[in-house]
Short mmCIF file of C-alpha atoms in Angstrom, two decimals:
data_model
loop_
_atom_site.label_atom_id
_atom_site.label_comp_id
_atom_site.label_asym_id
_atom_site.label_seq_id
_atom_site.Cartn_x
_atom_site.Cartn_y
_atom_site.Cartn_z
CA MET A 1 33.48 -40.45 76.36
CA PRO A 2 34.80 -37.04 77.23
CA ILE A 3 36.38 -34.75 74.65
CA LYS A 4 40.00 -34.54 75.25
CA ILE A 5 41.71 -31.19 75.99
CA VAL A 6 45.36 -30.44 75.65
CA ASP A 7 46.38 -27.38 77.65
CA LEU A 8 49.60 -25.63 76.75
CA PHE A 9 51.13 -22.64 78.64
CA ALA A 10 48.71 -23.72 81.37
CA GLY A 11 49.92 -21.72 84.28
CA PRO A 12 47.94 -22.88 87.46
CA GLY A 13 45.27 -24.25 85.23
CA GLY A 14 42.38 -21.60 85.18
CA LEU A 15 41.35 -22.36 81.63
CA GLY A 16 41.49 -26.05 82.09
CA GLU A 17 39.53 -25.81 85.32
CA GLY A 18 36.78 -24.06 83.52
CA PHE A 19 36.50 -26.84 80.73
CA SER A 20 36.84 -29.61 83.37
CA ALA A 21 34.22 -28.05 85.46
CA LEU A 22 31.46 -27.92 82.75
CA SER A 23 28.84 -30.54 83.53
CA LYS A 24 31.17 -31.79 86.24
CA GLY A 25 33.74 -33.23 83.74
CA LYS A 26 31.24 -35.21 81.75
CA ILE A 27 31.88 -33.14 78.47
CA PHE A 28 35.77 -32.43 78.48
CA LYS A 29 38.61 -34.08 80.23
CA ILE A 30 42.20 -32.79 80.17
CA LEU A 31 44.57 -35.42 78.45
CA ILE A 32 47.80 -33.43 79.16
CA SER A 33 48.56 -29.88 80.47
CA ALA A 34 52.02 -28.37 80.04
CA GLU A 35 53.67 -25.70 82.26
CA MET A 36 57.21 -24.81 82.57
CA GLU A 37 57.27 -22.78 85.82
CA SER A 38 57.77 -25.23 88.84
CA SER A 39 55.47 -23.79 91.47
CA ALA A 40 52.52 -23.22 88.86
CA HIS A 41 53.19 -26.77 87.92
CA GLU A 42 52.76 -27.93 91.33
CA THR A 43 49.53 -26.21 91.55
CA LEU A 44 48.40 -27.66 88.37
CA ARG A 45 49.18 -31.18 89.48
CA LEU A 46 47.49 -30.66 92.64
CA ARG A 47 44.41 -29.61 90.90
CA SER A 48 44.67 -32.43 88.65
CA PHE A 49 44.64 -34.82 91.45
CA PHE A 50 41.64 -33.18 93.10
CA ARG A 51 39.69 -33.73 89.87
CA LEU A 52 40.75 -37.32 89.70
CA ILE A 53 39.79 -38.20 93.40
CA HIS A 54 36.88 -35.79 93.92
CA ASP A 55 34.18 -38.57 93.82
CA ASP A 56 36.18 -41.00 95.92
CA PRO A 57 35.18 -40.13 99.83
CA LYS A 58 38.45 -41.92 101.21
CA ALA A 59 40.86 -40.37 98.69
CA ILE A 60 39.35 -36.85 98.95
CA ALA A 61 39.59 -36.94 102.80
CA ASN A 62 43.25 -36.91 102.70
CA TYR A 63 43.39 -33.93 100.16
CA TYR A 64 41.18 -32.00 102.65
CA ALA A 65 43.39 -33.21 105.36
CA PHE A 66 46.51 -31.76 103.51
CA CYS A 67 44.61 -28.42 102.93
CA ASN A 68 43.78 -28.38 106.71
CA GLY A 69 47.23 -28.91 107.79
CA GLU A 70 46.68 -32.45 109.17
CA ALA A 71 48.76 -34.42 106.49
CA GLU A 72 51.95 -33.73 104.92
CA TYR A 73 51.02 -34.96 101.54
CA PRO A 74 47.78 -34.67 99.77
CA PHE A 75 47.75 -38.50 98.85
CA ASN A 76 48.16 -41.57 100.76
CA ILE A 77 48.72 -45.33 99.92
CA GLN A 78 45.12 -45.63 98.76
CA SER A 79 45.33 -42.87 96.32
CA GLN A 80 49.05 -43.24 95.19
CA ALA A 81 47.69 -44.28 91.76
CA ALA A 82 45.69 -41.30 91.28
CA TRP A 83 48.65 -38.86 92.43
CA ASP A 84 50.83 -40.66 89.86
CA GLU A 85 48.18 -40.32 87.19
CA SER A 86 48.15 -36.63 88.03
CA GLY A 87 51.76 -36.54 87.17
CA LEU A 88 51.13 -37.93 83.72
CA GLU A 89 48.45 -35.29 83.05
CA ALA A 90 50.17 -32.16 84.47
CA ARG A 91 53.48 -32.12 82.97
CA GLN A 92 56.27 -29.64 83.69
CA LEU A 93 57.48 -29.09 80.02
CA THR A 94 59.32 -26.18 78.46
CA LEU A 95 57.75 -25.78 75.15
CA GLY A 96 60.36 -25.17 72.55
CA ASP A 97 62.92 -27.29 74.33
CA PRO A 98 63.51 -30.33 71.82
CA THR A 99 63.53 -32.97 74.71
CA ASP A 100 60.19 -31.45 76.21
CA ASN A 101 58.69 -31.14 72.86
CA ALA A 102 59.58 -34.74 72.33
CA ILE A 103 57.85 -35.71 75.51
CA LEU A 104 54.72 -33.96 74.60
CA ASP A 105 54.68 -35.37 71.11
CA SER A 106 54.95 -39.04 72.61
CA VAL A 107 51.93 -38.41 74.71
CA LEU A 108 49.88 -37.16 71.83
CA ASP A 109 51.17 -39.88 69.50
CA ALA A 110 49.79 -42.55 72.07
CA LYS A 111 46.76 -41.07 73.25
CA LEU A 112 45.41 -38.95 70.38
CA PRO A 113 43.89 -41.20 67.56
CA VAL A 114 43.71 -39.34 64.42
CA ASN A 115 39.85 -39.42 64.34
CA ASP A 116 39.42 -38.34 68.03
CA LYS A 117 37.61 -35.20 68.88
CA TRP A 118 39.83 -32.89 70.98
CA VAL A 119 40.33 -29.26 71.75
CA LEU A 120 43.50 -27.44 72.13
CA ILE A 121 43.60 -24.54 74.64
CA GLY A 122 46.13 -22.06 76.32
CA GLY A 123 48.21 -19.15 75.49
CA PRO A 124 51.95 -18.11 75.13
CA PRO A 125 53.75 -16.11 77.57
CA CYS A 126 52.60 -12.62 77.22
CA GLN A 127 55.53 -10.56 78.53
CA ALA A 128 56.78 -9.42 75.24
CA TYR A 129 53.12 -8.33 74.12
CA SER A 130 52.04 -6.70 77.10
CA LEU A 131 52.26 -2.80 77.20
CA VAL A 132 54.25 -2.89 80.32
CA GLY A 133 56.56 -5.59 79.16
CA ARG A 134 57.20 -3.54 76.03
CA SER A 135 57.88 -0.29 77.76
CA ARG A 136 60.41 -2.23 79.93
CA ASN A 137 62.05 -3.83 76.75
CA ILE A 138 62.31 -0.11 75.11
CA GLY A 139 64.57 0.66 77.98
CA THR A 140 67.15 -2.09 77.12
CA ALA A 141 69.55 -0.73 74.57
CA ASP A 142 70.28 -3.76 72.49
CA TYR A 143 66.51 -4.92 72.65
CA ARG A 144 65.10 -6.01 69.25
CA PRO A 145 61.66 -7.51 69.28
CA GLU A 146 62.25 -9.90 66.32
CA ASN A 147 64.96 -11.55 68.45
CA ASP A 148 62.82 -11.95 71.28
CA HIS A 149 61.82 -15.75 71.45
CA ARG A 150 58.77 -14.94 73.60
CA HIS A 151 57.20 -13.17 70.53
CA PHE A 152 57.28 -16.52 68.60
CA LEU A 153 56.32 -19.03 71.32
CA TYR A 154 53.07 -19.11 69.91
CA ARG A 155 54.55 -21.17 67.09
CA GLU A 156 54.93 -23.92 69.48
CA TYR A 157 51.14 -23.82 69.77
CA LEU A 158 50.94 -23.46 66.15
CA ARG A 159 53.04 -26.48 65.41
CA ILE A 160 50.64 -28.65 67.42
CA ILE A 161 47.89 -27.24 65.35
CA ARG A 162 49.50 -28.00 62.00
CA ASP A 163 50.63 -31.50 63.20
CA ARG A 164 47.46 -32.59 64.94
CA ARG A 165 44.47 -30.73 63.67
CA PRO A 166 42.49 -30.22 66.47
CA GLN A 167 38.84 -29.58 65.43
CA VAL A 168 38.69 -26.38 67.88
CA PHE A 169 41.38 -24.49 69.56
CA VAL A 170 41.08 -21.42 71.96
CA MET A 171 43.95 -19.11 72.19
CA GLU A 172 44.04 -16.35 74.99
CA ASN A 173 46.49 -13.48 75.26
CA VAL A 174 46.83 -9.86 76.68
CA LYS A 175 45.26 -7.05 74.78
CA GLY A 176 48.64 -5.43 73.92
CA ILE A 177 49.30 -8.22 71.34
CA LEU A 178 46.80 -6.10 69.08
CA SER A 179 49.42 -3.34 68.95
CA SER A 180 52.62 -5.19 69.27
CA LYS A 181 54.97 -5.02 66.21
CA VAL A 182 57.89 -6.95 65.04
CA GLY A 183 60.18 -5.64 62.27
CA GLY A 184 57.69 -2.87 61.73
CA LYS A 185 54.78 -5.16 61.12
CA LYS A 186 51.65 -5.82 63.39
CA ILE A 187 52.26 -9.34 64.84
CA PHE A 188 48.35 -9.84 65.42
CA GLN A 189 47.83 -9.88 61.68
CA ASP A 190 50.55 -12.53 61.25
CA ILE A 191 48.97 -14.43 64.00
CA LEU A 192 45.71 -14.40 62.26
CA ARG A 193 47.24 -15.50 58.99
CA ASP A 194 49.43 -18.27 60.69
CA LEU A 195 46.42 -19.80 62.61
CA SER A 196 44.09 -19.82 59.75
CA ASP A 197 46.74 -21.57 57.54
CA PRO A 198 49.26 -23.21 59.80
CA ASP A 199 50.67 -25.17 56.69
CA GLY A 200 51.79 -22.03 55.01
CA VAL A 201 53.62 -20.90 57.86
CA PHE A 202 55.93 -23.75 57.58
CA GLY A 203 56.42 -23.47 53.95
CA GLU A 204 54.05 -26.29 53.13
CA SER A 205 51.20 -26.40 50.71
CA ARG A 206 47.83 -26.83 52.32
CA VAL A 207 46.22 -30.21 51.82
CA THR A 208 44.24 -30.43 54.97
CA PRO A 209 41.59 -27.91 56.18
CA GLY A 210 42.63 -24.54 57.80
CA TYR A 211 40.85 -22.66 60.39
CA ARG A 212 38.43 -19.84 60.81
CA ILE A 213 39.24 -17.72 63.73
CA HIS A 214 36.08 -16.30 65.42
CA SER A 215 35.41 -13.69 67.81
CA LEU A 216 33.53 -14.80 71.07
CA VAL A 217 31.52 -11.33 71.23
CA THR A 218 30.91 -10.26 67.67
CA SER A 219 30.23 -11.92 64.46
CA THR A 220 33.70 -11.10 63.34
CA PHE A 221 35.79 -13.74 61.90
CA TYR A 222 38.92 -14.23 59.88
CA GLU A 223 39.87 -17.02 57.52
CA SER A 224 42.61 -17.61 54.99
CA GLY A 225 42.55 -15.25 52.00
CA MET A 226 40.95 -12.35 53.94
CA ASN A 227 42.84 -9.13 54.45
CA PRO A 228 43.56 -8.86 58.19
CA THR A 229 43.35 -5.00 57.74
CA ASP A 230 39.73 -5.24 56.77
CA ILE A 231 38.55 -6.35 60.19
CA ASP A 232 38.67 -4.39 63.53
CA PRO A 233 41.25 -6.53 65.82
CA ARG A 234 39.35 -4.96 69.05
CA ASP A 235 36.49 -7.32 68.15
CA PHE A 236 38.42 -10.15 69.57
CA ILE A 237 38.60 -8.52 73.00
CA VAL A 238 36.66 -10.12 75.84
CA ARG A 239 35.84 -7.75 78.59
CA SER A 240 35.34 -10.00 81.62
CA GLU A 241 33.40 -7.68 83.69
CA GLU A 242 30.69 -7.78 81.09
CA PHE A 243 30.02 -11.41 81.63
CA GLY A 244 29.68 -11.73 85.43
CA ILE A 245 33.50 -11.78 86.44
CA PRO A 246 34.16 -9.37 89.34
CA GLN A 247 37.18 -7.81 87.46
CA ALA A 248 37.76 -5.65 84.38
CA ARG A 249 39.94 -7.92 82.62
CA HIS A 250 40.46 -7.48 79.03
CA ARG A 251 42.02 -10.18 76.91
CA VAL A 252 42.25 -11.16 73.44
CA ILE A 253 40.65 -14.67 72.97
CA LEU A 254 40.56 -16.44 69.53
CA LEU A 255 38.28 -19.29 68.91
CA GLY A 256 39.73 -21.28 65.85
CA VAL A 257 37.40 -23.93 64.39
CA ARG A 258 38.36 -26.18 61.49
CA THR A 259 36.91 -25.11 58.15
CA ASP A 260 35.13 -28.68 57.63
CA ILE A 261 33.04 -28.20 60.93
CA LYS A 262 30.12 -26.06 61.14
CA ALA A 263 30.82 -23.29 63.70
CA ASN A 264 27.12 -22.76 65.09
CA PHE A 265 27.43 -21.30 68.58
CA THR A 266 26.00 -18.59 70.76
CA ARG A 267 28.27 -15.96 71.66
CA LEU A 268 29.14 -14.85 74.99
CA MET A 269 26.03 -13.47 76.64
CA ALA A 270 26.14 -10.17 78.86
CA GLN A 271 25.47 -10.75 82.63
CA PRO A 272 25.03 -8.46 85.52
CA LYS A 273 28.28 -6.79 86.85
CA ILE A 274 29.65 -8.51 90.00
CA SER A 275 31.42 -6.05 92.50
CA VAL A 276 34.29 -6.57 94.64
CA ARG A 277 32.14 -6.36 97.82
CA GLU A 278 30.26 -9.51 96.57
CA VAL A 279 33.07 -11.84 96.37
CA LEU A 280 35.32 -10.54 99.28
CA CYS A 281 32.82 -9.63 102.13
CA ASP A 282 33.01 -13.15 103.82
CA LEU A 283 36.91 -13.19 103.96
CA PRO A 284 38.11 -12.31 107.39
CA PRO A 285 39.70 -8.86 107.83
CA LEU A 286 43.50 -8.69 108.25
CA ARG A 287 46.23 -6.22 109.12
CA SER A 288 49.39 -5.85 106.98
CA ARG A 289 52.56 -6.26 108.64
CA ILE A 290 55.00 -3.45 109.08
CA SER A 291 58.36 -3.69 107.24
CA LYS A 292 61.66 -2.40 108.87
CA CYS A 293 59.75 -1.52 112.15
CA LYS A 294 58.61 -3.21 115.47
CA ASP A 295 55.44 -5.02 114.45
CA THR A 296 52.86 -6.01 116.78
CA SER A 297 49.10 -5.53 116.45
CA ASP A 298 48.99 -2.54 118.91
CA GLU A 299 52.21 -0.97 117.19
CA TRP A 300 50.39 -1.36 113.78
CA ALA A 301 47.09 0.10 114.71
CA ALA A 302 48.74 3.18 116.56
CA ALA A 303 50.94 3.91 113.39
CA VAL A 304 47.68 3.69 111.08
CA LYS A 305 45.65 5.98 113.40
CA THR A 306 48.56 8.37 113.60
CA HIS A 307 48.90 8.61 109.87
CA LEU A 308 45.12 9.08 109.27
CA VAL A 309 44.87 11.70 112.11
CA GLU A 310 47.79 13.62 110.89
CA LEU A 311 46.19 13.49 107.16
CA ALA A 312 42.72 14.67 108.58
CA GLU A 313 44.29 17.52 110.13
CA ASP A 314 46.14 18.68 107.01
CA ALA A 315 43.13 18.07 104.90
CA GLN A 316 41.17 20.53 107.45
CA GLN A 317 43.93 23.10 107.07
CA LYS A 318 43.50 22.83 103.24
CA ASP A 319 39.65 23.18 103.45
CA MET A 320 38.95 19.60 102.49
CA LYS A 321 36.29 19.29 105.29
CA SER A 322 34.69 16.23 103.82
CA LEU A 323 37.77 14.38 103.27
CA ALA A 324 39.27 15.45 106.78
CA ALA A 325 36.00 13.98 108.40
CA SER A 326 36.26 10.76 106.31
CA LEU A 327 39.87 10.23 107.38
CA ARG A 328 38.97 10.86 111.04
CA GLN A 329 36.27 8.48 110.76
CA SER A 330 38.84 5.96 109.38
CA ALA A 331 41.16 6.56 112.28
CA MET A 332 38.44 5.91 114.76
CA SER A 333 37.59 2.49 113.02
CA VAL A 334 40.89 1.01 113.26
CA ARG A 335 41.10 -2.10 115.12
CA THR A 336 43.53 -3.65 117.45
CA GLY A 337 43.90 -7.44 117.54
CA LEU A 338 44.04 -8.08 113.90
CA GLN A 339 46.17 -10.85 112.49
CA TRP A 340 48.06 -11.02 109.04
CA GLY A 341 46.71 -14.31 108.17
CA ALA A 342 48.69 -17.25 106.92
CA LEU A 343 48.86 -20.03 104.08
CA ARG A 344 46.12 -21.76 106.20
CA PHE A 345 44.21 -19.27 108.30
CA PRO A 346 41.40 -20.66 110.59
CA ARG A 347 37.94 -20.04 109.49
CA LYS A 348 36.26 -18.93 112.69
CA LYS A 349 32.99 -17.20 111.60
CA ILE A 350 31.22 -17.57 108.38
CA ILE A 351 29.61 -14.39 106.78
CA GLU A 352 26.82 -14.39 104.50
CA ILE A 353 27.88 -14.37 100.79
CA GLU A 354 25.89 -13.77 97.72
CA PRO A 355 24.07 -16.99 96.73
CA HIS A 356 25.61 -16.82 93.24
CA ALA A 357 28.95 -16.87 94.67
CA ALA A 358 28.41 -19.35 97.59
CA THR A 359 27.86 -22.35 95.27
CA TRP A 360 31.03 -21.66 93.33
CA TYR A 361 33.53 -20.48 95.95
CA LEU A 362 32.78 -22.19 99.42
CA ASP A 363 33.72 -25.39 100.41
CA SER A 364 32.35 -26.76 103.83
CA LYS A 365 35.22 -29.29 104.13
CA LEU A 366 37.82 -26.41 104.62
CA LYS A 367 38.75 -25.54 108.14
CA PHE A 368 41.07 -22.77 106.86
CA TRP A 369 41.20 -19.94 104.47
CA LEU A 370 43.96 -20.88 102.02
CA ASN A 371 46.61 -18.43 100.85
CA HIS A 372 45.09 -15.59 102.81
CA GLU A 373 48.14 -13.86 104.18
CA ALA A 374 48.89 -10.03 104.06
CA ARG A 375 52.36 -8.91 103.08
CA SER A 376 54.37 -6.42 104.87
CA HIS A 377 54.45 -2.74 103.95
CA MET A 378 56.62 0.25 104.90
CA THR A 379 54.95 2.56 107.23
CA SER A 380 54.99 5.36 104.74
CA ASP A 381 52.87 3.18 102.41
CA LEU A 382 50.43 2.56 105.37
CA ARG A 383 49.73 6.27 105.23
CA ARG A 384 49.31 6.21 101.58
CA TYR A 385 46.96 3.16 101.60
CA GLY A 386 44.67 4.28 104.36
CA TYR A 387 44.51 7.67 102.61
CA ALA A 388 43.57 6.11 99.19
CA ALA A 389 41.09 3.70 100.39
CA THR A 390 39.25 6.54 102.44
CA TYR A 391 39.40 8.93 99.39
CA ALA A 392 38.14 6.26 97.11
CA ALA A 393 35.24 5.48 99.53
CA LEU A 394 34.37 9.20 99.65
CA HIS A 395 34.73 10.14 95.99
CA GLY A 396 33.98 6.82 94.33
CA HIS A 397 37.30 6.69 92.42
CA SER A 398 40.97 5.87 93.32
CA PRO A 399 43.13 8.90 93.76
CA LYS A 400 45.35 9.71 90.82
CA GLY A 401 48.60 11.40 90.80
CA HIS A 402 50.22 14.23 92.61
CA ALA A 403 46.94 16.54 92.47
CA GLU A 404 45.05 13.93 94.38
CA PHE A 405 47.60 12.94 96.64
CA SER A 406 48.35 16.55 97.83
CA LEU A 407 48.39 15.94 101.26
CA ALA A 408 51.44 15.93 103.50
CA GLY A 409 53.63 12.85 103.59
CA LEU A 410 51.96 11.12 100.61
CA ALA A 411 54.21 11.82 97.64
CA PRO A 412 56.53 9.04 96.92
CA ASN A 413 60.14 9.56 96.26
CA HIS A 414 60.15 9.63 92.74
CA GLU A 415 61.76 12.58 90.50
CA ASN A 416 59.11 12.32 87.93
CA TRP A 417 56.07 12.15 90.48
CA GLU A 418 54.48 15.27 88.90
CA SER A 419 55.01 14.33 85.44
CA GLY A 420 51.88 12.39 85.21
CA LYS A 421 53.56 9.19 84.48
CA PHE A 422 52.80 7.74 87.86
CA SER A 423 48.98 8.94 87.91
CA ASP A 424 48.15 5.31 88.78
CA ARG A 425 50.97 4.57 91.09
CA PHE A 426 48.56 3.85 93.96
CA ARG A 427 45.19 2.05 92.95
CA VAL A 428 42.23 1.13 95.29
CA GLN A 429 39.89 -1.62 94.30
CA ARG A 430 36.61 -0.16 94.99
CA PHE A 431 33.80 -2.19 97.20
CA ASP A 432 31.11 -1.41 94.78
CA ALA A 433 32.56 -2.09 91.26
CA PRO A 434 34.28 -4.85 89.67
CA ALA A 435 38.10 -4.99 90.29
CA THR A 436 40.52 -3.69 87.72
CA THR A 437 42.68 -6.37 85.99
CA VAL A 438 44.49 -8.76 88.43
CA THR A 439 47.99 -9.04 86.86
CA SER A 440 51.16 -10.83 87.57
CA HIS A 441 52.30 -7.33 88.83
CA ILE A 442 50.73 -7.98 92.03
CA ALA A 443 53.74 -10.08 92.94
CA LYS A 444 56.08 -6.93 93.02
CA ASP A 445 54.11 -4.71 95.32
CA GLY A 446 50.69 -4.07 96.21
CA HIS A 447 50.30 -0.53 95.18
CA TYR A 448 47.90 -1.17 92.36
CA PHE A 449 45.76 -3.48 94.43
CA ILE A 450 44.90 -1.70 97.67
CA HIS A 451 42.07 -3.16 99.72
CA PRO A 452 39.18 -0.98 99.68
CA ASP A 453 38.81 -1.07 103.59
CA PRO A 454 41.03 1.69 104.87
CA THR A 455 41.17 0.08 108.51
CA GLN A 456 42.92 -2.94 106.97
CA CYS A 457 45.29 -0.81 105.40
CA ARG A 458 47.09 -3.17 103.01
CA SER A 459 47.11 -4.86 99.66
CA LEU A 460 45.05 -7.93 98.61
CA THR A 461 45.97 -11.22 99.65
CA VAL A 462 46.53 -14.25 97.41
CA ARG A 463 43.19 -15.54 98.22
CA GLU A 464 41.33 -12.27 97.53
CA ALA A 465 43.02 -11.87 94.16
CA ALA A 466 41.82 -15.52 93.54
CA ARG A 467 38.47 -14.73 94.35
CA LEU A 468 38.38 -11.90 91.88
CA GLN A 469 39.95 -14.37 89.42
CA THR A 470 37.00 -16.66 90.26
CA PHE A 471 39.09 -19.52 91.66
CA PRO A 472 37.12 -21.77 93.97
CA ASP A 473 38.48 -21.75 97.56
CA ASN A 474 39.64 -25.32 97.61
CA TYR A 475 41.99 -24.38 94.72
CA PHE A 476 45.19 -24.38 96.60
CA PHE A 477 48.08 -22.44 95.28
CA GLN A 478 51.61 -23.86 95.79
CA GLY A 479 55.10 -22.08 96.07
CA ASN A 480 55.85 -19.22 98.10
CA ARG A 481 53.71 -16.23 98.21
CA THR A 482 55.25 -14.14 95.28
CA GLN A 483 55.00 -17.20 93.22
CA GLN A 484 51.38 -17.73 94.23
CA TYR A 485 50.55 -14.00 93.18
CA HIS A 486 52.09 -14.49 89.74
CA GLN A 487 50.14 -17.73 89.26
CA VAL A 488 46.91 -15.94 90.08
CA GLY A 489 47.77 -12.67 88.09
CA ASN A 490 48.54 -14.62 85.01
CA ALA A 491 45.62 -17.10 84.93
CA VAL A 492 42.20 -17.16 82.92
CA PRO A 493 39.36 -16.61 85.21
CA PRO A 494 37.78 -20.25 85.58
CA ARG A 495 34.25 -18.77 85.47
CA LEU A 496 35.02 -17.39 82.20
CA ALA A 497 36.46 -20.38 80.95
CA ILE A 498 33.37 -22.41 81.66
CA MET A 499 31.43 -19.93 79.31
CA ILE A 500 34.13 -20.43 76.57
CA ALA A 501 34.01 -24.33 77.21
CA LYS A 502 30.13 -24.18 76.83
CA ILE A 503 30.63 -22.53 73.42
CA VAL A 504 32.92 -25.25 72.36
CA SER A 505 30.56 -27.92 73.35
CA GLU A 506 27.96 -26.31 71.32
CA ILE A 507 30.30 -26.71 68.13
CA LEU A 508 31.45 -30.30 68.95
CA VAL A 509 28.62 -32.20 70.97
#
């Protein structure tokens, strides 16, 4: 019997996907997953349905018909029962809302017997903890962190731990949680105290075992009675690129093990780094669209070529000969006839992909690339993107700030552009290195996520971001494109989640 998983603040389901994928679902099975945002919940439910019907040839055929645009819905009469079951597993719930809390509690009361082995996974929303979120909050005149409910959503997670006592829990959050303060106190220290002794948080004396909070990468742990200032909180940071994830995603991940259970496990093992090229090389090239101007393939190509030629001439005049030559080469390589992609973009040619990646990402039943659609950019940004990608290919790093954006027409209209505050305003993902962190900010604009090919002159698509997050190609993100970007940016990489699930299985199996 698989060990039950309860997934809170699930997003589109990256963490749960990893647990479900370990040994093809034979070790762990999601009992319930909870997500409040409607489009993420749609994605979550669709993936739950996919897992339920995966081994049923007739039912799974209709899922692929939906992905391939041949059916309006992913289910039919024969798979209606599985679709209904997926709605019972993947719930749209707002934790902290009394009605939704009651729904969650009723499911756990009915389906989690006291002596069952089970695991709680997930992480509270991170806006209040993230450095970007905190800087934005500082600009709000009446903002007080102690009054921000997002700081305390982890207590909904904690309430389940106190009341249900899972053998193990996994809690993930942004690195900014380590330095975030409420009322002048570091919130991470309080979180360690709370999670290790959930009874004490609610003013109750402890009559049941507490938890030891382990790092996944070092021998560091915390348990009730220890002084949290005696440990280095950075020991709880997992740097994903060190473990074969094609992205430098640094997150705090806490492994809580009940103190009456032996926590013998092998920590995450370093793996070779995976580059952007290795996971994006087989996706078809696209062009961006041009916003606020006439938009055809020819008009786009002409605009990009003009920008690159002008920049090459300016670089030549400023005695930047290597850069000028690279910009001219980029201009000559710009192609006409490129499309901008689509929610379902036809698969015409299959390019070789690295063997380690092919078995995880590819699905021969898909006739389309899903969620592979370029966004529109202003022509001024086409100039910056083409320049930045060319510069990065030449110098091995993304250009920073006004000093490296010194050619004509590159400076954005910011009063403080030369102050250094916007040094990373435009960031290229390099082909030969892991990507920088894919975050939900990718939904706002593409400036931090410029495609490394200057002849495509655009930001990453949802599918490319999903590849960097290690979602399989048959993971179909629902909602509009902005919502899809949010889902991908907020998720835990499923390939990393599998490694975490393996650690949990060592403890419980």
